[in-house]
Short mmCIF file of C-alpha atoms in Angstrom, two decimals:
data_model
loop_
_atom_site.label_atom_id
_atom_site.label_comp_id
_atom_site.label_asym_id
_atom_site.label_seq_id
_atom_site.Cartn_x
_atom_site.Cartn_y
_atom_site.Cartn_z
CA ILE A 11 -0.30 0.03 -0.29
CA SER A 12 1.80 3.54 -1.16
CA SER A 13 0.71 5.28 1.41
CA ALA A 14 3.56 8.37 0.97
CA PHE A 15 1.55 11.51 1.26
CA ALA A 16 -0.09 10.27 4.91
CA GLY A 17 2.81 11.67 6.95
CA ALA A 18 1.99 15.03 8.82
CA GLY A 19 4.13 16.90 6.90
CA LEU A 20 0.67 17.07 4.54
CA ILE A 21 -2.38 16.24 6.38
CA SER A 22 -2.94 16.20 10.45
CA ARG A 23 -3.61 12.99 12.86
CA ARG A 24 -7.22 13.69 12.54
CA HIS A 25 -7.64 13.96 9.04
CA TYR A 26 -5.96 10.66 8.61
CA GLU A 27 -8.19 9.80 10.87
CA ALA A 28 -10.76 11.06 9.00
CA PHE A 29 -9.87 10.35 5.36
CA VAL A 30 -7.03 7.60 5.04
CA LEU A 31 -7.81 5.23 7.60
CA PRO A 32 -11.44 4.01 6.17
CA PHE A 33 -9.65 3.53 3.18
CA GLU A 34 -6.70 1.77 3.41
CA ARG A 35 -8.30 -0.65 5.82
CA ALA A 36 -10.51 -1.75 3.45
CA VAL A 37 -8.14 -1.77 0.56
CA ILE A 38 -6.33 -3.93 3.24
CA ALA A 39 -8.88 -6.31 4.31
CA GLY A 40 -10.04 -6.70 -0.11
CA ILE A 41 -6.47 -8.42 -0.17
CA ARG A 42 -7.34 -10.74 2.95
CA ARG A 43 -10.27 -11.93 1.14
CA ARG A 44 -8.70 -13.57 -1.63
CA HIS A 45 -5.10 -13.06 -0.99
CA ASP A 46 -2.60 -14.63 1.49
CA VAL A 47 0.27 -12.93 1.04
CA PRO A 48 1.96 -10.26 4.06
CA ILE A 49 1.00 -6.42 3.06
CA TYR A 50 3.04 -3.74 4.11
CA THR A 51 2.09 -0.03 3.81
CA HIS A 52 5.03 2.80 2.06
CA THR A 53 4.97 6.39 3.99
CA CYS A 54 7.35 8.83 4.18
CA GLY A 55 8.71 11.11 6.98
CA ALA A 56 6.73 12.25 9.80
CA ILE A 57 4.75 9.45 10.59
CA GLY A 58 5.01 8.95 14.44
CA ASP A 59 1.70 11.00 16.34
CA ARG A 60 -0.39 8.39 13.69
CA LEU A 61 1.88 4.81 14.39
CA ASP A 62 -1.22 3.42 15.61
CA LEU A 63 -3.38 4.28 13.54
CA ILE A 64 -1.14 3.08 10.56
CA GLU A 65 -1.34 -0.57 12.42
CA ALA A 66 -5.08 -0.55 13.25
CA THR A 67 -4.93 -0.77 9.18
CA GLY A 68 -4.85 -4.21 9.69
CA THR A 69 -1.09 -3.68 7.61
CA ASN A 70 2.02 -5.93 8.53
CA GLY A 71 3.99 -3.50 7.78
CA ILE A 72 5.66 0.37 8.42
CA ASP A 73 8.36 1.54 4.98
CA THR A 74 10.24 2.22 6.40
CA LEU A 75 10.69 4.19 9.86
CA ASP A 76 12.46 6.89 8.97
CA PRO A 77 14.14 9.22 11.55
CA PRO A 78 15.11 12.99 11.92
CA PRO A 79 15.14 14.63 10.62
CA LEU A 80 13.35 13.84 7.49
CA GLY A 81 10.53 11.63 10.03
CA THR A 82 9.62 11.38 13.62
CA ILE A 83 10.11 8.16 14.33
CA ASP A 84 12.14 7.32 17.43
CA LEU A 85 12.68 2.67 16.55
CA ALA A 86 12.62 2.36 20.53
CA ASN A 87 9.83 4.34 21.43
CA ALA A 88 8.69 2.68 18.52
CA ARG A 89 9.34 -0.81 19.50
CA ALA A 90 7.66 -0.15 23.17
CA ARG A 91 4.94 1.34 21.66
CA THR A 92 3.77 -1.70 18.87
CA ARG A 93 4.92 -4.17 21.47
CA GLY A 94 6.65 -6.34 18.98
CA ARG A 95 4.39 -6.79 16.57
#
């Protein structure tokens, strides 16, 4: 799933929740109904404030967890927040 423009540099967390999350969740659910394949989401940049929302789409993984200055992910914090999922 290409979600390159869904970072905080373009839209807010609230807008991500309203305008991206439901549609990516639906796309992922549709793929899963037809195929047993891993699904990952490509992002660019500042997603530190919406890591939980991206996880809620049902994706198997996120590419990439960019640290500053490009992104807003602290890897140790992201690992703690997702508890190894």
